Amino acid sequence: MKEKILKKFTELYGDEPGIRVFFAPGRVNLIGEHTDYNGGHVFPCALTIGTYAAARKRADRKLRFYSMNFDRLDIIESSLDDLKPKKEAGWTNYPKGVMWAFEERGMKIPCGLDIILNGNIPNGSGLSSSASIEVVMGFILKSLFDFDVSNEDLALIGQYSENNFNGVNCGIMDQFSIAMGKKNHAIFLDTADLSYEYALIKLNGAKIVISCSNKKRGLGNSKYNERREECENALRTIQKEKKIDTLGDLDEEQFEAVKSLIEDETQRKRAKHAVYENQRTIRAVEALKKDDLTLFGKLMNESHVSLRDDYEVTGMELDTLVETAWKVDGVIGSRMTGAGFGGCTVSIVKDEAVDRFIKEVGETYKKKVGYAADFYVVSIGGGPVEL
Ligand code: GLA
């Protein structure tokens, strides 16, 4: 990959010295969905697939971007003096947003850059290709200009840019799991205070399989922001009677005691998911620590049911993938992952069942949905690096 991106770089921008190559991963969330903007816990891990980037400083203030994933788009030019979101800037709004966010924090970028990206995260799959771009961009700026920022800062800068430059009200999970990724470990993160713990993932004869529905989803035009607002409204209602900061402060029992305050049935269901999913995530990590993969899988399945029935973010495609997976012998757990409304599912599948899983889920999906799903057996990788 490094050779491929270097070759393209010199072909497009010339072979003057100073080219450096970086990588940031994508992520998959094992459990704890739609909890990160509700002060709850998440349990994601970084993947070995992600975004490769080559960059070189320029003598002027020009920015040139090129993506090997969208080569029909050619080079997209901009300038450090024009760090504003623009519709026609397409995907370059993500790296530009990060540059803008650095400058907002007082880290002025001294010169322009030539940049090439090449990602191997399936596009629009919900494995966080945009957060991966944000983190790799932050890592480039930190490395080329020696900015004093930690990887945790890179996560916060990425989220800030996505919220305020790109107008997507996402939580911290994606950027955090990418910037803080650790090989073979998932991150048990409490989004209320960003305290976290790494948990070794020992699957003892099983694999993580990602099934991609190929139903494209864009966070911006999805109902993501609407779900967030419904939870915020439910929280405000509960706060009139009970002193809490987030829905993540409640356990199931406490929620049951106050839920009748929420008159709107939809809001009540959304809040129920946020509370129960958070508790499920805490229990799932405990189960994993005790090597109880069966319970972990069961909680994954329950997570999907809650996302389907109470949070209503699954849809026919994701439900077909998951409900078919549940019937395959050797599947320990399966659920949708990420924002939902399309994208991917994550399943834990015994080694000997992986081929059968791909065949059976693939066939049923194609028959029911009309087009094929893609399957990836993935490994847990580390955070951003220079190659
Ligand atoms: C998207 C967002 C995350 C998180 C998930 C749902 O991936 O970017 O912050 O809210 O959806 O769990």
Coordinates of C-alpha atoms and ligand atoms in Angstrom, one line a residue:
M1 CA 0.0 0.0 0.0
K2 CA 2.8 2.4 0.9
E3 CA 4.6 1.9 -2.5
K4 CA 1.3 2.3 -4.3
I5 CA 0.5 5.6 -2.7
L6 CA 4.0 6.9 -3.1
K7 CA 4.0 6.0 -6.8
K8 CA 0.7 7.9 -7.3
F9 CA 2.0 10.8 -5.2
T10 CA 5.1 11.3 -7.3
E11 CA 3.1 10.8 -10.5
L12 CA 0.7 13.6 -9.5
Y13 CA 2.8 16.0 -7.5
G14 CA 6.4 15.3 -8.6
D15 CA 9.2 13.5 -6.8
E16 CA 10.8 16.3 -4.7
P17 CA 11.8 15.1 -1.2
G18 CA 9.7 15.4 1.9
I19 CA 6.9 12.9 1.2
R20 CA 5.7 11.1 4.3
V21 CA 3.2 8.3 4.6
F22 CA 0.7 7.7 7.4
F23 CA -2.2 5.4 8.3
A24 CA -5.2 5.6 10.6
P25 CA -7.6 2.7 11.1
G26 CA -11.4 2.3 10.7
R27 CA -13.4 1.0 13.6
V28 CA -16.1 -1.5 14.5
N29 CA -18.2 -1.1 17.6
L30 CA -18.8 -4.5 19.4
I31 CA -21.6 -3.2 21.7
G32 CA -22.9 0.1 23.1
E33 CA -24.7 1.7 20.2
H34 CA -26.2 5.2 20.3
T35 CA -25.0 5.6 23.8
D36 CA -22.0 7.9 23.2
Y37 CA -24.1 11.1 23.0
N38 CA -26.1 9.9 26.0
G39 CA -23.3 9.8 28.5
G40 CA -23.1 6.0 28.3
H41 CA -20.4 3.4 27.6
V42 CA -19.2 2.1 24.2
F43 CA -17.0 -0.9 23.4
P44 CA -15.4 -0.3 19.9
C45 CA -12.1 -1.5 18.5
A46 CA -9.8 -0.2 15.7
L47 CA -9.4 -2.4 12.6
T48 CA -6.4 -3.2 10.5
I49 CA -8.2 -1.7 7.5
G50 CA -8.2 2.1 7.3
T51 CA -7.0 5.2 5.5
Y52 CA -3.5 5.5 4.1
A53 CA -2.3 9.1 3.4
A54 CA 0.8 10.6 1.8
A55 CA 1.6 14.3 2.4
R56 CA 4.3 16.9 1.7
K57 CA 4.7 20.5 2.7
R58 CA 4.4 23.2 0.1
A59 CA 6.2 26.5 -0.2
D60 CA 2.9 28.4 -0.5
R61 CA -0.6 28.3 1.2
K62 CA -2.2 26.0 -1.4
L63 CA -3.9 22.7 -0.5
R64 CA -4.1 19.9 -3.0
F65 CA -6.1 16.8 -2.3
Y66 CA -6.5 13.6 -4.2
S67 CA -8.3 10.4 -3.3
M68 CA -7.3 7.2 -5.0
N69 CA -10.8 6.0 -4.1
F70 CA -12.5 8.7 -6.1
D71 CA -10.0 9.1 -8.9
R72 CA -12.6 10.4 -11.3
L73 CA -12.7 13.5 -9.1
D74 CA -9.1 14.5 -10.0
I75 CA -7.1 16.9 -7.8
I76 CA -9.2 19.1 -5.6
E77 CA -7.6 22.4 -4.8
S78 CA -8.1 24.8 -1.9
S79 CA -6.1 27.1 0.3
L80 CA -5.4 27.6 4.0
D81 CA -7.0 31.1 3.5
D82 CA -10.3 29.5 2.6
L83 CA -11.0 26.9 5.3
K84 CA -14.8 26.9 4.9
P85 CA -17.2 24.0 4.3
K86 CA -18.3 23.9 0.7
K87 CA -20.7 21.5 -1.0
E88 CA -18.5 21.2 -4.1
A89 CA -15.5 20.4 -1.9
G90 CA -17.0 16.9 -1.3
W91 CA -14.9 14.6 0.8
T92 CA -12.1 17.3 1.2
N93 CA -14.4 19.0 3.7
Y94 CA -13.3 16.3 6.2
P95 CA -9.5 17.0 6.1
K96 CA -10.2 20.8 5.7
G97 CA -12.5 20.7 8.8
V98 CA -9.6 19.2 10.8
M99 CA -7.2 22.0 9.6
W100 CA -9.8 24.5 10.6
A101 CA -10.2 22.9 14.0
F102 CA -6.4 23.0 14.6
E103 CA -6.4 26.7 13.8
E104 CA -9.4 27.3 16.1
R105 CA -7.3 25.8 18.9
G106 CA -4.5 28.3 18.1
M107 CA -2.4 25.9 16.1
K108 CA -1.8 27.8 12.9
I109 CA -0.8 25.7 10.0
P110 CA 2.3 27.4 8.6
C111 CA 2.2 26.2 4.9
G112 CA 0.1 24.4 2.4
L113 CA 0.2 20.7 1.7
D114 CA -0.1 18.2 -1.1
I115 CA -2.1 15.2 0.1
I116 CA -3.2 11.8 -1.3
L117 CA -5.5 9.4 0.4
N118 CA -6.1 5.8 -0.3
G119 CA -8.6 3.9 2.0
N120 CA -9.5 0.3 2.1
I121 CA -12.6 0.7 4.4
P122 CA -15.6 0.0 2.3
N123 CA -17.1 3.4 1.5
G124 CA -20.4 4.3 3.3
S125 CA -20.2 1.0 5.3
G126 CA -20.5 2.6 8.7
L127 CA -16.9 1.5 9.6
S128 CA -16.1 5.2 10.1
S129 CA -14.2 6.1 7.0
S130 CA -14.8 9.8 7.7
A131 CA -13.5 9.6 11.3
S132 CA -10.5 7.7 9.9
I133 CA -9.8 10.5 7.5
E134 CA -10.1 13.1 10.3
V135 CA -7.7 11.2 12.5
V136 CA -5.1 10.6 9.8
M137 CA -5.3 14.3 8.9
G138 CA -4.8 15.3 12.5
F139 CA -1.9 12.9 12.7
I140 CA -0.3 14.4 9.6
L141 CA -0.5 17.9 11.0
K142 CA 0.8 16.8 14.3
S143 CA 3.7 15.0 12.7
L144 CA 4.7 17.5 10.0
F145 CA 4.4 20.6 12.1
D146 CA 5.3 19.2 15.6
F147 CA 2.1 20.3 17.2
D148 CA 1.8 19.3 20.8
V149 CA -1.4 17.2 20.7
S150 CA -2.1 13.8 22.2
N151 CA -4.0 11.1 20.3
E152 CA -6.9 11.8 22.6
D153 CA -6.8 15.5 21.5
L154 CA -6.8 14.2 17.9
A155 CA -10.1 12.4 18.6
L156 CA -11.6 15.5 20.2
I157 CA -10.4 17.7 17.3
G158 CA -11.9 15.3 14.8
Q159 CA -15.2 15.2 16.5
Y160 CA -15.2 19.0 16.9
S161 CA -14.6 19.4 13.2
E162 CA -17.3 16.9 12.2
N163 CA -19.8 18.7 14.5
N164 CA -18.9 22.2 13.7
F165 CA -17.5 22.2 10.2
N166 CA -19.4 19.3 8.6
G167 CA -22.6 19.7 10.5
V168 CA -22.9 16.1 11.8
N169 CA -23.8 15.9 15.4
C170 CA -21.8 12.7 16.1
G171 CA -20.6 11.5 19.5
I172 CA -16.9 10.8 20.4
M173 CA -16.9 7.0 19.8
D174 CA -15.5 6.8 16.2
Q175 CA -12.7 9.3 16.5
F176 CA -11.7 8.0 20.0
S177 CA -11.6 4.4 19.0
I178 CA -9.5 5.2 15.9
A179 CA -7.1 7.6 17.6
M180 CA -6.6 5.4 20.7
G181 CA -6.8 2.0 19.0
K182 CA -4.7 -0.9 20.4
K183 CA -3.9 -4.1 18.6
N184 CA -6.1 -7.0 19.8
H185 CA -7.9 -4.8 22.3
A186 CA -11.3 -3.1 22.4
I187 CA -11.8 0.1 24.3
F188 CA -14.3 0.3 27.1
L189 CA -15.0 4.0 27.1
D190 CA -17.2 5.9 29.4
T191 CA -18.3 8.8 27.3
A192 CA -19.5 10.8 30.3
D193 CA -15.9 11.6 31.3
L194 CA -13.7 9.9 28.7
S195 CA -12.2 7.5 31.2
Y196 CA -11.4 4.2 29.4
E197 CA -9.9 0.8 29.8
Y198 CA -8.4 -1.5 27.2
A199 CA -9.9 -5.0 27.1
L200 CA -8.0 -7.9 25.5
I201 CA -10.3 -9.6 23.0
K202 CA -9.7 -13.4 23.2
L203 CA -12.1 -15.0 20.9
N204 CA -10.8 -18.6 21.6
G205 CA -11.5 -20.1 18.2
A206 CA -13.9 -17.5 16.8
K207 CA -13.6 -14.5 14.4
I208 CA -15.1 -11.1 14.0
V209 CA -17.0 -11.0 10.8
I210 CA -18.4 -7.8 9.3
S211 CA -21.3 -8.1 6.9
C212 CA -21.8 -5.1 4.8
S213 CA -25.4 -4.5 3.6
N214 CA -24.3 -2.3 0.7
K215 CA -27.2 0.0 1.5
K216 CA -25.4 3.3 1.6
R217 CA -26.0 5.6 4.5
G218 CA -24.7 9.1 5.1
L219 CA -24.9 10.3 8.6
G220 CA -25.8 13.8 7.5
N221 CA -28.9 12.9 5.7
S222 CA -29.9 10.0 8.1
K223 CA -32.2 10.3 11.0
Y224 CA -29.1 10.4 13.3
N225 CA -29.6 14.0 14.5
E226 CA -33.3 13.3 15.1
R227 CA -32.6 10.4 17.4
R228 CA -30.2 12.5 19.3
E229 CA -32.8 15.2 19.8
E230 CA -35.4 12.7 20.9
C231 CA -33.1 11.5 23.6
E232 CA -32.3 15.1 24.7
N233 CA -36.0 15.8 25.0
A234 CA -36.6 12.7 27.1
L235 CA -33.6 13.7 29.3
R236 CA -35.0 17.2 29.9
T237 CA -38.3 15.7 30.9
I238 CA -36.7 13.3 33.5
Q239 CA -34.5 16.1 34.8
K240 CA -37.6 18.0 36.0
E241 CA -38.0 15.3 38.6
K242 CA -34.6 13.7 39.0
K243 CA -31.1 15.2 39.2
I244 CA -29.2 13.5 36.5
D245 CA -26.7 14.8 33.9
T246 CA -27.3 12.2 31.2
L247 CA -29.4 9.1 30.4
G248 CA -26.3 7.1 31.2
D249 CA -26.7 8.0 34.8
L250 CA -29.7 5.7 35.1
D251 CA -29.8 2.0 35.5
E252 CA -32.8 -0.1 34.3
E253 CA -34.6 0.1 37.6
Q254 CA -34.2 3.8 38.0
F255 CA -35.4 4.3 34.4
E256 CA -38.5 2.2 35.0
A257 CA -39.3 4.3 38.0
V258 CA -39.3 7.6 36.1
K259 CA -40.3 6.5 32.6
S260 CA -43.9 7.5 33.0
L261 CA -42.8 11.1 33.1
I262 CA -42.0 10.9 29.4
E263 CA -45.4 11.3 27.8
D264 CA -44.3 10.9 24.2
E265 CA -44.1 7.2 23.4
T266 CA -41.3 7.5 20.8
Q267 CA -39.1 9.5 23.2
R268 CA -39.7 6.9 25.9
K269 CA -38.6 4.1 23.7
R270 CA -35.5 6.0 22.6
A271 CA -34.5 6.8 26.2
K272 CA -35.2 3.2 27.2
H273 CA -32.7 2.0 24.5
A274 CA -30.1 4.5 25.7
V275 CA -30.4 3.3 29.3
Y276 CA -30.6 -0.4 28.7
E277 CA -27.9 -0.4 26.0
N278 CA -25.5 1.3 28.4
Q279 CA -26.1 -1.3 31.1
R280 CA -25.8 -4.1 28.6
T281 CA -22.4 -2.8 27.5
I282 CA -21.2 -2.7 31.1
R283 CA -22.4 -6.3 31.6
A284 CA -20.9 -7.4 28.2
V285 CA -17.5 -6.2 29.2
E286 CA -17.8 -8.0 32.6
A287 CA -18.8 -11.2 30.7
L288 CA -15.8 -10.9 28.4
K289 CA -13.4 -10.4 31.3
K290 CA -14.8 -13.7 32.7
D291 CA -14.3 -15.3 29.3
D292 CA -18.0 -15.8 29.0
L293 CA -18.3 -15.3 25.2
T294 CA -21.7 -16.9 25.2
L295 CA -23.2 -14.2 27.4
F296 CA -21.3 -11.5 25.4
G297 CA -23.0 -12.9 22.2
K298 CA -26.4 -13.0 23.9
L299 CA -26.0 -9.3 24.9
M300 CA -25.0 -8.4 21.3
N301 CA -28.2 -10.0 20.1
E302 CA -30.3 -8.1 22.7
S303 CA -28.6 -4.9 21.6
H304 CA -29.8 -5.5 18.0
V305 CA -33.4 -6.2 19.2
S306 CA -33.4 -2.9 21.1
L307 CA -31.9 -1.0 18.2
R308 CA -34.6 -2.6 15.9
D309 CA -37.6 -2.2 18.2
D310 CA -37.0 0.8 20.5
Y311 CA -34.4 2.9 18.7
E312 CA -35.7 2.0 15.2
V313 CA -32.4 2.4 13.3
T314 CA -32.0 -0.9 11.6
G315 CA -34.2 -1.4 8.6
M316 CA -34.9 -4.4 6.4
E317 CA -31.4 -4.9 5.2
L318 CA -29.6 -5.0 8.6
D319 CA -32.4 -7.0 10.1
T320 CA -32.1 -9.6 7.3
L321 CA -28.3 -9.9 7.9
V322 CA -28.7 -10.2 11.6
E323 CA -31.8 -12.4 11.8
T324 CA -30.3 -14.8 9.3
A325 CA -27.0 -14.9 11.2
W326 CA -28.8 -15.8 14.4
K327 CA -30.0 -19.0 12.7
V328 CA -26.5 -20.1 11.6
D329 CA -24.9 -22.8 13.7
G330 CA -21.7 -21.5 15.3
V331 CA -22.7 -17.8 15.5
I332 CA -22.1 -16.5 19.0
G333 CA -23.7 -13.1 18.5
S334 CA -24.7 -10.7 15.8
R335 CA -25.9 -7.1 15.7
M336 CA -25.9 -4.0 13.6
T337 CA -23.0 -1.7 14.2
G338 CA -22.5 2.1 13.9
A339 CA -25.2 4.6 13.3
G340 CA -27.6 2.1 11.5
F341 CA -30.0 2.8 8.6
G342 CA -27.7 0.7 6.4
G343 CA -24.0 0.0 6.8
C344 CA -22.8 -3.1 8.5
T345 CA -23.4 -5.8 11.1
V346 CA -20.8 -7.3 13.3
S347 CA -20.9 -11.0 14.2
I348 CA -18.8 -13.3 16.3
V349 CA -18.5 -16.6 14.5
K350 CA -16.7 -19.8 15.4
D351 CA -13.8 -20.5 13.1
E352 CA -15.3 -23.6 11.6
A353 CA -18.6 -21.8 10.9
V354 CA -17.2 -18.8 9.0
D355 CA -17.5 -20.2 5.5
R356 CA -21.0 -21.5 6.1
F357 CA -22.0 -18.2 7.7
I358 CA -20.9 -16.2 4.6
K359 CA -22.6 -18.7 2.3
E360 CA -25.9 -18.9 4.2
V361 CA -26.2 -15.2 5.1
G362 CA -25.1 -14.2 1.7
E363 CA -27.6 -16.3 -0.2
T364 CA -30.6 -15.4 2.0
Y365 CA -29.6 -11.7 1.8
K366 CA -29.4 -11.7 -2.0
K367 CA -32.7 -13.5 -2.3
K368 CA -34.5 -11.2 0.0
V369 CA -32.9 -7.8 -0.7
G370 CA -32.1 -8.2 -4.3
Y371 CA -28.4 -7.4 -4.3
A372 CA -25.3 -8.9 -2.6
A373 CA -23.8 -8.3 0.8
D374 CA -20.0 -8.3 1.3
F375 CA -18.3 -10.1 4.1
Y376 CA -15.0 -9.3 5.8
V377 CA -13.2 -11.3 8.4
V378 CA -11.4 -8.5 10.3
S379 CA -8.6 -8.2 12.9
I380 CA -8.2 -5.6 15.6
G381 CA -5.4 -3.2 14.9
G382 CA -3.7 -0.2 16.5
G383 CA -4.1 3.6 16.2
P384 CA -2.6 6.1 13.8
V385 CA 1.0 5.6 12.7
E386 CA 3.7 6.9 10.3
L387 CA 4.7 4.1 7.9
Ligands
GLA1 C1 -22.1 7.0 14.5 C2 -21.5 8.2 15.3 C3 -21.1 7.8 16.7 C4 -22.1 6.9 17.4 C5 -22.7 5.8 16.5 C6 -23.9 5.1 17.1 O1 -21.0 6.1 14.2 O2 -20.5 8.9 14.6 O3 -20.7 8.9 17.5 O4 -23.1 7.7 17.9 O5 -23.1 6.4 15.2 O6 -23.5 4.4 18.2

